[in-house]
XYZ file of C-alpha atoms in Angstrom:
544
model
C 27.086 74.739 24.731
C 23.409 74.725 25.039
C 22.622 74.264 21.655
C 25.069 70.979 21.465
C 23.302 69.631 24.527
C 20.202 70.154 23.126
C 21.112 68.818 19.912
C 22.805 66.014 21.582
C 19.391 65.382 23.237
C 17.564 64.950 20.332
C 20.081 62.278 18.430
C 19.371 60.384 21.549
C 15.569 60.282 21.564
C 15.944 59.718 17.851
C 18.062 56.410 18.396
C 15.845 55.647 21.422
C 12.293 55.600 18.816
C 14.202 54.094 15.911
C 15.469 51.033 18.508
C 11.726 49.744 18.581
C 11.365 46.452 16.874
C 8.310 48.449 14.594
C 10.614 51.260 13.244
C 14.416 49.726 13.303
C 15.462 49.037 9.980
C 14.917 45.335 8.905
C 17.539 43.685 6.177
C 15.573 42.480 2.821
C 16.523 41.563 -0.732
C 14.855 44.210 -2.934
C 13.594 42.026 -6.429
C 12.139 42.626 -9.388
C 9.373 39.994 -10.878
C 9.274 40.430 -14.615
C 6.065 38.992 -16.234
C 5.690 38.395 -19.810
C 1.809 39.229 -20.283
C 1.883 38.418 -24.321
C 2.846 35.234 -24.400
C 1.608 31.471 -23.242
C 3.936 29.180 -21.390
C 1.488 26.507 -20.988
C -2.323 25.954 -19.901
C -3.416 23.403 -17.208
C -7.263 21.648 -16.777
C -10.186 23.583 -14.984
C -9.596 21.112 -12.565
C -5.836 20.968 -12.316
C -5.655 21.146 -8.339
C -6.679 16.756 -7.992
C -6.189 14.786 -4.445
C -6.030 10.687 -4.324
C -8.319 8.720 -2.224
C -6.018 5.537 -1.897
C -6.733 1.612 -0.819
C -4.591 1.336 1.807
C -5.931 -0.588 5.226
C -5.136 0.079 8.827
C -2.428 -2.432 8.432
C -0.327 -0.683 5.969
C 2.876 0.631 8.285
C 6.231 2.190 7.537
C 9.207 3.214 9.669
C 6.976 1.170 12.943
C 4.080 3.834 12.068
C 0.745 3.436 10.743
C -0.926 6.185 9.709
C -3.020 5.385 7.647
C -5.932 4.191 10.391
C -9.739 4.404 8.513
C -9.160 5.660 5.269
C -9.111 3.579 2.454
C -11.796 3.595 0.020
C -13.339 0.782 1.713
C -13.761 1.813 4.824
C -13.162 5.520 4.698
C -15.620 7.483 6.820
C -17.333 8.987 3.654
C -20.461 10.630 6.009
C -18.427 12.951 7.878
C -19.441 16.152 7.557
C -16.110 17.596 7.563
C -14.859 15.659 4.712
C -17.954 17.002 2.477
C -17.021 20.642 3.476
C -13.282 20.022 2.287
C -14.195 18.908 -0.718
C -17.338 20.980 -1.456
C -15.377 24.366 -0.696
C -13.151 24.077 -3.958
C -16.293 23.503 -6.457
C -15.231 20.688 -8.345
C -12.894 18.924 -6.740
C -10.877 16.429 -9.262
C -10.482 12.751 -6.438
C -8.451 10.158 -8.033
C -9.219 6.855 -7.130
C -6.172 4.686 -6.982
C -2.634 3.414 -5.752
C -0.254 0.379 -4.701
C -3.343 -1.881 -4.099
C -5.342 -0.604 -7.217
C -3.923 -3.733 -9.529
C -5.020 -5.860 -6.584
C -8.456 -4.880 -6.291
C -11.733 -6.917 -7.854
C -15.310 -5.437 -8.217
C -18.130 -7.141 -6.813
C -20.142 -8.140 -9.605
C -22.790 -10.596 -9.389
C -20.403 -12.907 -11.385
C -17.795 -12.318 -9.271
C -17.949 -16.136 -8.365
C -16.464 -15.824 -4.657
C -17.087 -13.677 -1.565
C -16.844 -9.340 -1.848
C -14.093 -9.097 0.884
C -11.045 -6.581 1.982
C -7.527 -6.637 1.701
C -6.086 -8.780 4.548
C -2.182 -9.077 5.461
C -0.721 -11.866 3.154
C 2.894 -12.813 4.211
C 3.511 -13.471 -0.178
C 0.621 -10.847 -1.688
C 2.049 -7.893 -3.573
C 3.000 -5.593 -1.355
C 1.846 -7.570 1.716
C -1.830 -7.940 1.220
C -3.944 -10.296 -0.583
C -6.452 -9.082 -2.992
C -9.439 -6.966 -2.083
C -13.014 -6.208 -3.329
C -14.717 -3.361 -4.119
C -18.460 -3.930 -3.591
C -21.368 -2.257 -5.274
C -22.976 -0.967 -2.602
C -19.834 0.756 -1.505
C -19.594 2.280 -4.574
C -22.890 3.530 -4.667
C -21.922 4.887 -1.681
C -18.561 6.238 -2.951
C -20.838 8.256 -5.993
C -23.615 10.015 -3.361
C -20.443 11.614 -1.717
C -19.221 12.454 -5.229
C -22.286 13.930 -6.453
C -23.076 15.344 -3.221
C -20.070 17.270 -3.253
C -19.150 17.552 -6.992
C -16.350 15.991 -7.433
C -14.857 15.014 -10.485
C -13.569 11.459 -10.795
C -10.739 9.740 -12.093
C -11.146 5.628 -11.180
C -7.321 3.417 -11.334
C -8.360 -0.105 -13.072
C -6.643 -3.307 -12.089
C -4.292 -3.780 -14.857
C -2.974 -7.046 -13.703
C -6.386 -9.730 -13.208
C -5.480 -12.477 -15.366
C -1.950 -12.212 -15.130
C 0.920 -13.737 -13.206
C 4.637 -13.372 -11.667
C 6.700 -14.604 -14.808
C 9.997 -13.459 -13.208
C 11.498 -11.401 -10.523
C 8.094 -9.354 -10.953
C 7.977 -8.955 -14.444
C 4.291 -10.102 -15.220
C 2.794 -11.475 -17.707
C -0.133 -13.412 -19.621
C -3.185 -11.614 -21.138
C -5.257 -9.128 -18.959
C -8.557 -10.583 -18.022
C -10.859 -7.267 -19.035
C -14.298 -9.185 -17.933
C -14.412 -8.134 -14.433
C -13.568 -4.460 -15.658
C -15.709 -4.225 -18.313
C -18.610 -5.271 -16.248
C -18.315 -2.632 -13.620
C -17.371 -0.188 -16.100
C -21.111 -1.445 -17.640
C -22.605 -1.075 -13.910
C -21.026 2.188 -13.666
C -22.414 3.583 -16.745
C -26.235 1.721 -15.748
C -26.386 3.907 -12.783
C -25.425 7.033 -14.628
C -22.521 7.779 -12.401
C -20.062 10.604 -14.189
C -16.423 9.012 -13.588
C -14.579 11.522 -15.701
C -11.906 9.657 -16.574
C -10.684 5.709 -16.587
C -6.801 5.218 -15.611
C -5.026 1.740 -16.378
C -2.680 0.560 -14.144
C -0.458 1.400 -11.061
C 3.460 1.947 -11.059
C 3.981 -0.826 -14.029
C 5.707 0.989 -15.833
C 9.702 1.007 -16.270
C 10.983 -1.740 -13.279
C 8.235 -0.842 -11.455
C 7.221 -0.502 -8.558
C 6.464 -4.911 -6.856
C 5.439 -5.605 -10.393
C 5.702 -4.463 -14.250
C 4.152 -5.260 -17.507
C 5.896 -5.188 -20.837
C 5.433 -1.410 -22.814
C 4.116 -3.035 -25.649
C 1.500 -5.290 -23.846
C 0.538 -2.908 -21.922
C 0.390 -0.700 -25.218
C -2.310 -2.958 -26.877
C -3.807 -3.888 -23.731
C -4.608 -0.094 -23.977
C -6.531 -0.538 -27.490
C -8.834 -2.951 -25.980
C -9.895 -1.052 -23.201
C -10.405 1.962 -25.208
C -12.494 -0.609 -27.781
C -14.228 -1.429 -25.039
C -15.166 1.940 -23.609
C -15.938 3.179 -26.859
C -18.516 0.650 -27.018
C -20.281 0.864 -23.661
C -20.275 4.234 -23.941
C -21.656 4.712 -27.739
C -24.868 5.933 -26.477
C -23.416 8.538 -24.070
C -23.292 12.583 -24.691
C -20.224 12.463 -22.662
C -16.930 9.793 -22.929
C -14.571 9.659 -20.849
C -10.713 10.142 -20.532
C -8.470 7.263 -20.987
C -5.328 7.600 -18.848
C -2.372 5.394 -18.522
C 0.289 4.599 -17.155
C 0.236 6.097 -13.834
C 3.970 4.922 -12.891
C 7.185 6.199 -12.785
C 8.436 7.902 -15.481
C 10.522 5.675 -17.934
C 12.038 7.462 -21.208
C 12.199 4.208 -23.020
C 9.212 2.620 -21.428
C 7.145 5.498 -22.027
C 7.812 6.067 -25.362
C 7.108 2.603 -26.463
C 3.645 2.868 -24.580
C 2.681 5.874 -26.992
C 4.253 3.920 -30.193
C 2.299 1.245 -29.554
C -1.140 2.083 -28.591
C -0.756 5.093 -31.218
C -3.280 7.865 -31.756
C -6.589 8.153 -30.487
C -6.433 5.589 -27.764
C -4.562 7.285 -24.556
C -6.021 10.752 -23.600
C -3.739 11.725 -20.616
C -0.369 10.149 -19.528
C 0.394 10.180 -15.914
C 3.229 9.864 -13.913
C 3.996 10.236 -10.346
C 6.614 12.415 -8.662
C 8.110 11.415 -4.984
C 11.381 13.779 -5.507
C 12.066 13.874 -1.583
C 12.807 10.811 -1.514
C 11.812 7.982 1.773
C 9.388 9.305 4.387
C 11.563 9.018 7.599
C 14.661 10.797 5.626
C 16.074 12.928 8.803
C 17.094 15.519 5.947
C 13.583 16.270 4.506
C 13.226 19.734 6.265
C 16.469 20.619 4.491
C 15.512 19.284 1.041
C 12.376 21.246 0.973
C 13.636 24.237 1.790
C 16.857 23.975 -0.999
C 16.001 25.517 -4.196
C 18.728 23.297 -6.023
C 17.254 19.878 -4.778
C 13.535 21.434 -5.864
C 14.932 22.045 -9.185
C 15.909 18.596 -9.716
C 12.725 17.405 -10.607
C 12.415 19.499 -13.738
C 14.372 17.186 -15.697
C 11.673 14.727 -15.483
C 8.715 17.154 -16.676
C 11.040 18.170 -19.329
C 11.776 14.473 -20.855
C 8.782 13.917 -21.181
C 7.510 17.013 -22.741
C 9.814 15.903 -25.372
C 8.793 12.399 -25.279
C 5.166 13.904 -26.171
C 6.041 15.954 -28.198
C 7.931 13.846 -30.503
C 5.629 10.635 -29.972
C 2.858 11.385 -28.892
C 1.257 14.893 -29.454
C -2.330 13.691 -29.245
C -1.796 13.046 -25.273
C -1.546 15.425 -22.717
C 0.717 15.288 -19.724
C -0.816 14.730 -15.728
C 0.628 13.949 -13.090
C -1.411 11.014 -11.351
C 0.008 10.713 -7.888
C 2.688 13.120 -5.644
C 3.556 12.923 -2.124
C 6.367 14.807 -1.995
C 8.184 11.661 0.098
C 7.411 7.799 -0.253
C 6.193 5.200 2.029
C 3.118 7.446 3.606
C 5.250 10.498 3.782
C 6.986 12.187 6.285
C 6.180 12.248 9.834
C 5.493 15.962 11.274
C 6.858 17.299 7.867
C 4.638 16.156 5.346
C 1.226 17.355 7.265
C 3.232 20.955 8.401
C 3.404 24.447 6.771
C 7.172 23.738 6.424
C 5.960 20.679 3.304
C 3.436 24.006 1.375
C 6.774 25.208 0.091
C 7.270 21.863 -1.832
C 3.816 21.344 -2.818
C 3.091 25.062 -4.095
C 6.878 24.957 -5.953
C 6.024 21.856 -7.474
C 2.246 23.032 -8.692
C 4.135 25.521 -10.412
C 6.966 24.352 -12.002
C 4.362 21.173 -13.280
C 2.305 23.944 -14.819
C 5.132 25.296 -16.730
C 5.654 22.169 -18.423
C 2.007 22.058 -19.483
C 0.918 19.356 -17.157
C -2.551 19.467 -17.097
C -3.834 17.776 -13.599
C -1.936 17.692 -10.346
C -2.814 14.794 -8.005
C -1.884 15.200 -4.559
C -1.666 11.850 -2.596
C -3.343 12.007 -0.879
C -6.934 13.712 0.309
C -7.099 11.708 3.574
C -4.758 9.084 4.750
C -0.893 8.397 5.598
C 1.476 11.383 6.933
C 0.656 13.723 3.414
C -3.424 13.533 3.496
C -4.440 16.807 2.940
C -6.915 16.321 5.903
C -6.290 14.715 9.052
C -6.896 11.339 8.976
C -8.574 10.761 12.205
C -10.216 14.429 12.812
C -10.912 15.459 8.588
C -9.307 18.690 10.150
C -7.400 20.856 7.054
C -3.799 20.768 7.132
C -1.530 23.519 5.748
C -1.700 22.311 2.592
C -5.036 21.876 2.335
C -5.189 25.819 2.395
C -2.696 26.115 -0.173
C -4.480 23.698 -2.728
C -7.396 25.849 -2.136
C -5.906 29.109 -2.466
C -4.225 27.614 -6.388
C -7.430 26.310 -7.128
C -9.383 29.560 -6.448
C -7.036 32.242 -7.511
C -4.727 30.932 -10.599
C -5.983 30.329 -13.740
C -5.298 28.102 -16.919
C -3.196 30.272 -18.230
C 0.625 30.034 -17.351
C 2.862 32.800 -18.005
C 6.805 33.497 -18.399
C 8.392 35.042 -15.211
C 12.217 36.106 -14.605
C 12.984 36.926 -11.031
C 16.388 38.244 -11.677
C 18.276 35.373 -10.663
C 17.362 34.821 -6.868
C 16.991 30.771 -6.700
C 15.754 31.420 -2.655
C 12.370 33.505 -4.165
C 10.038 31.025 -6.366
C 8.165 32.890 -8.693
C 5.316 31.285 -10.773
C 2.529 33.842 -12.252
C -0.696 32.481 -14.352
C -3.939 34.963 -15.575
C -6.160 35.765 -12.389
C -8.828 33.031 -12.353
C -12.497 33.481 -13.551
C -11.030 37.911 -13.370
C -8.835 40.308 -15.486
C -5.677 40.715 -14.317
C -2.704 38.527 -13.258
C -1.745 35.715 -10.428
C 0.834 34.886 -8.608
C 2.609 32.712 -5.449
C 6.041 33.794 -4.592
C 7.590 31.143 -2.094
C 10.232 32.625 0.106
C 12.542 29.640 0.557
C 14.895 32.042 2.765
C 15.173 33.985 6.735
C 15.552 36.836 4.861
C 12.569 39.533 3.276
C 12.123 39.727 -0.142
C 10.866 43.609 -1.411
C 9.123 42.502 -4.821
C 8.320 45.090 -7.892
C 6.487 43.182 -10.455
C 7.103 44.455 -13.825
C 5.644 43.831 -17.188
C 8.025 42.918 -20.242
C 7.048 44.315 -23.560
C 7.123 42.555 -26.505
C 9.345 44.178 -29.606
C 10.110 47.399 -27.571
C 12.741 48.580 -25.396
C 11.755 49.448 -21.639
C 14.136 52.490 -22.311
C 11.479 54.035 -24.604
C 9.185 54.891 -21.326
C 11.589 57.608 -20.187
C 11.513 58.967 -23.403
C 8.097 59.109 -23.530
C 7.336 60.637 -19.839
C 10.112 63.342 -20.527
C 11.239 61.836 -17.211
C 14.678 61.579 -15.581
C 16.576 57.936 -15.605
C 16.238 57.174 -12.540
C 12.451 59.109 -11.929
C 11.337 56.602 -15.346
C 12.956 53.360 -13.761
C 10.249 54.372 -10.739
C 7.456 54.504 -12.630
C 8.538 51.712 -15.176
C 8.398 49.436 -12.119
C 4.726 50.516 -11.086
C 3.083 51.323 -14.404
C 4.270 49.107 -16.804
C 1.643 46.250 -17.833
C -1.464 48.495 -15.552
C -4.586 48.969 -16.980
C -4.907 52.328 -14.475
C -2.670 53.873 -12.455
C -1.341 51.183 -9.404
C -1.853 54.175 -7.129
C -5.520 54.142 -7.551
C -5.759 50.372 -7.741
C -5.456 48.274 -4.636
C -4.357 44.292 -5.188
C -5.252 41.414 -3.114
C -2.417 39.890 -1.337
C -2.490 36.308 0.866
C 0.373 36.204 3.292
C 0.660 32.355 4.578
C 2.673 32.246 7.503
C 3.286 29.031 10.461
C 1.650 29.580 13.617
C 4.236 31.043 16.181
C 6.824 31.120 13.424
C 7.044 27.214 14.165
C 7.795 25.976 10.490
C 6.497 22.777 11.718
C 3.469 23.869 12.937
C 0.022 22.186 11.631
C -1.838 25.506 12.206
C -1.062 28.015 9.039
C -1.706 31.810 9.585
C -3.748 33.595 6.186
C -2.333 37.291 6.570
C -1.625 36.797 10.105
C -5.024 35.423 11.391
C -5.379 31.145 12.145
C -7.671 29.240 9.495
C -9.771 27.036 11.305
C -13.151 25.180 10.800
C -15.898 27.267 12.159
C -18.105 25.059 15.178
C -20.138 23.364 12.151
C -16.932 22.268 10.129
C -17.138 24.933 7.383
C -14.125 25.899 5.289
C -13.083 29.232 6.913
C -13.286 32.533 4.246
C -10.201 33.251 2.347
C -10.132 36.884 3.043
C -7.070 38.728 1.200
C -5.428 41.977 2.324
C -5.753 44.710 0.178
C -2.737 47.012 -1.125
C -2.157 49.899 -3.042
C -0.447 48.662 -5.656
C 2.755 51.096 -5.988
C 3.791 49.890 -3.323
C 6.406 46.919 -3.276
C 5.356 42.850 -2.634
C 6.428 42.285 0.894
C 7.249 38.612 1.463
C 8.318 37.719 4.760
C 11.080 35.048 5.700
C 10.211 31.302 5.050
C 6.774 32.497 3.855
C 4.287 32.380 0.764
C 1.873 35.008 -0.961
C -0.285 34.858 -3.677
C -0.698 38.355 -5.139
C -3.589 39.223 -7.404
C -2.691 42.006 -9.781
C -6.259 43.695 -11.115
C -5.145 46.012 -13.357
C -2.002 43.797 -14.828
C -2.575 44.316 -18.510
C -1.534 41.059 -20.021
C -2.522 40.423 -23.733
C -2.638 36.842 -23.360
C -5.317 36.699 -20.532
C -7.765 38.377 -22.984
């Protein structure tokens, strides 16, 4: 009787210590990541993390907001120290200069013949606003911040001076290049490095408040690049020429590389808004669906094709993304809850060997990567820093055994040996992750074989061993948990392995600092969360 109380006893204290939130047993999804380390999916820029600096004013307002306040490239606040520290902290930055207004926009050369002024509301102006001036002074301005910083530029060029509204905003006439080929001249004079020249805004296809013909625009291309290729025959450096920067078109597209043919175009961008209008009340749900994310492949995929078949000399960017249109979404785009769209579409764009990845945009609107009033991060801010700093060029093939909830994307370990990744936990559930390595031209049954092991003792080690340099037991990997501040998913405050990034008293970029984990142990990735996983001893043939 004693010895069943005391028994008794014991099954109670048992259940008592096991009922504490640290040691009761949590439900997960146990997964297994394979890698393929010998071959390569696709390779992206140096520089493939890129944020827009648009030309929007104050006045530019959707759904009775206006958040766009000071930030246009006119009037944007370019001596903050913040904004330096932003971009400075990802050493090279790529900025894109461009957007709605870009085809609407003069430079204010001496020969301008009329006053250097801004965009003002215009009841019958494309898109609302008559057109604006860039003056050189500002530029000069916009260049110190540039070279202050590092940044690499790519500068949007007015594609429609000299043309007019032929018909329900199909334009036409011949593109007045003087006014463009004169800054361009300036540009080059002061010895400022824009990186790349882009033609055009959204004219592509129907458009977006105006289009141009593909072929026009086509052979409008062949000037430009005549004329670059002569103010820049003295250089040691040319730059890219990019084009369209609209919408992707199949048919439009395809005619643009037919007619402007090889050796004009360098880069053909497109922009992505696959969430559709900013005040859609269904946003939250759309990011977090891994069927609506998925959608957006189709696009990459044309025109891979498109390239491929027309165009082969011309790689593919993407010029301009904001997840949702018209500024973005209000308390969605600038939370933690929008970082699972932007890091899922970073990756699935590098699998289609998209080169550059433009976020719109670095400050202004709902999306701005910084505040637009304080130059405070948000969330994604953090995540475009932690891509940039931790995957390489290198994109590799990953299988993650059929769970659409878990987005998997691996690359080669930047500027290190080893392998990269960001798994995106879409799901309120825990993923358990095993990364494995697949072998080219021989069976994963021959390891058991080989270690003399049991089947199930070989499937253990298979999962740790396979594709490491040393043994995973010995080797610790760095690990970056991102998690939203009080598990509010639509928090502006994002959590690195459980501690708050923020800018130290003088502004500074707060240190990335990874966790470190033995590495036979499993990936833990916590409900609606992300972690990039740094694998040092991956062995992966093609990151040699």
């Amino acid at each position: 009787m004693e010895q069943k109380l005391g028994m008794s006893v014991w099954i109670l204290l048992l259940l008592f210590l096991w009922s504490f939130p640290g040691n009761a047993a949590q439900p997960h999804i146990d997964r297994t990541i394979k890698v393929r380390g010998d071959v390569i999916v696709a390779t992206t820029n140096d520089n493939y993390i890129c944020a827009t600096l648009d030309w929007w004013p104050a006045e530019k307002c959707n759904y009775n907001q206006c958040p766009w306040g000071e930030s246009s490239v006119l009037n944007l606040d370019i001596n903050h120290p913040f904004l330096a520290s932003a971009i400075k902290a990802f050493n090279r930055l790529r900025i894109r200069i461009g957007g709605s207004l870009q085809d609407r926009v003069v430079y204010g050369m001496p020969n301008l013949g009329y006053p250097c002024l801004p965009f003002v509301k215009m009841v019958d102006g494309l898109f609302g606003f008559s057109k604006g001036c860039l003056s050189l002074k500002r530029w000069d301005e916009l260049n110190t911040l540039f070279q202050q910083t590092g940044a690499v530029v790519t500068f949007g060029l007015n594609a429609l001076r000299g043309r007019h509204n032929i018909r329900h905003g199909v334009w036409g006439g011949a593109w007045n290049l003087t006014n463009a080929r004169d800054f361009i001249g300036y540009t080059i004079s002061k010895r400022f490095p824009v990186d790349s020249w882009e033609f055009g805004n959204e004219l592509s296809g129907q458009g977006i408040g105006a289009c141009v013909d593909a072929e026009v625009y086509g052979q409008d291309l062949i000037g430009l690049k005549a004329v670059l290729d002569e103010l820049y025959h003295n250089s040691t450096s040319k730059p890219l020429l990019l084009a369209p920067g609209g919408f992707f078109d199949k048919q439009w597209y395809t005619q643009l590389l037919q007619t402007s043919g090889p050796g004009v175009v360098d880069g053909i961008t497109h922009h992505i808004y696959n969430l559709g209008r900013g005040n859609d009340p269904h946003l939250p749900n759309k990011i977090l669906d891994p069927q609506y994310l998925s959608r957006v492949s189709d696009t990459y995929r044309d025109l891979q094709q498109i390239i491929q078949r027309h165009g082969p000399w011309v790689s593919a960017w993407v010029g301009e993304a904001g997840g949702a249109y018209n500024s973005g979404g209000h308390l969605v785009s600038n939370t933690f809850l929008n970082s699972f769209w932007y890091l899922d579409q970073l990756g699935m764009a590098s699998k289609f060997n998209t080169k550059t990845y433009c976020r719109q945009s670095l400050v202004g609107g709902n999306y701005g990567l910084l505040d637009t009033e304080t130059f405070i991060p948000n969330p994604d801010y953090y995540s475009a820093l932690l891509w940039h700093r931790l995957m390489g060029k290198v994109v590799l093939s990953v299988d993650n055994n059929g769970s659409s909830f878990l987005r998997a994307y691996a690359h080669c370990a930047k500027e290190k040996a080893g392998l990269s990744l960001v798994l995106i936990n879409l799901n309120n559930t825990e993923f358990r992750i095993t990364v494995q390595k697949v072998m080219k031209n021989k069976m994963n049954e021959d390891y058991e074989t080989k270690n003399n092991g049991s089947p199930s003792d070989g499937l253990k080690k298979m999962a740790s061993w396979i594709g490491m340099k040393a043994p995973s037991s010995s080797i610790k990997r760095e690990e970056y948990h991102l998690t939203a501040k009080d598990g509010n998913h639509r928090s502006r405050t994002m959590l690195l392995n459980g501690r708050t990034l923020e800018l130290s008293e003088d502004g500074q970029i707060p240190d990335l600092v990874p966790s470190y984990v033995y590495g036979n142990s499993p990936i833990i990735v916590a409900p609606l969360s992300i972690v990039f996983v740094v694998i040092p001893n991956f062995d992966a043939e093609a990151c040699s």
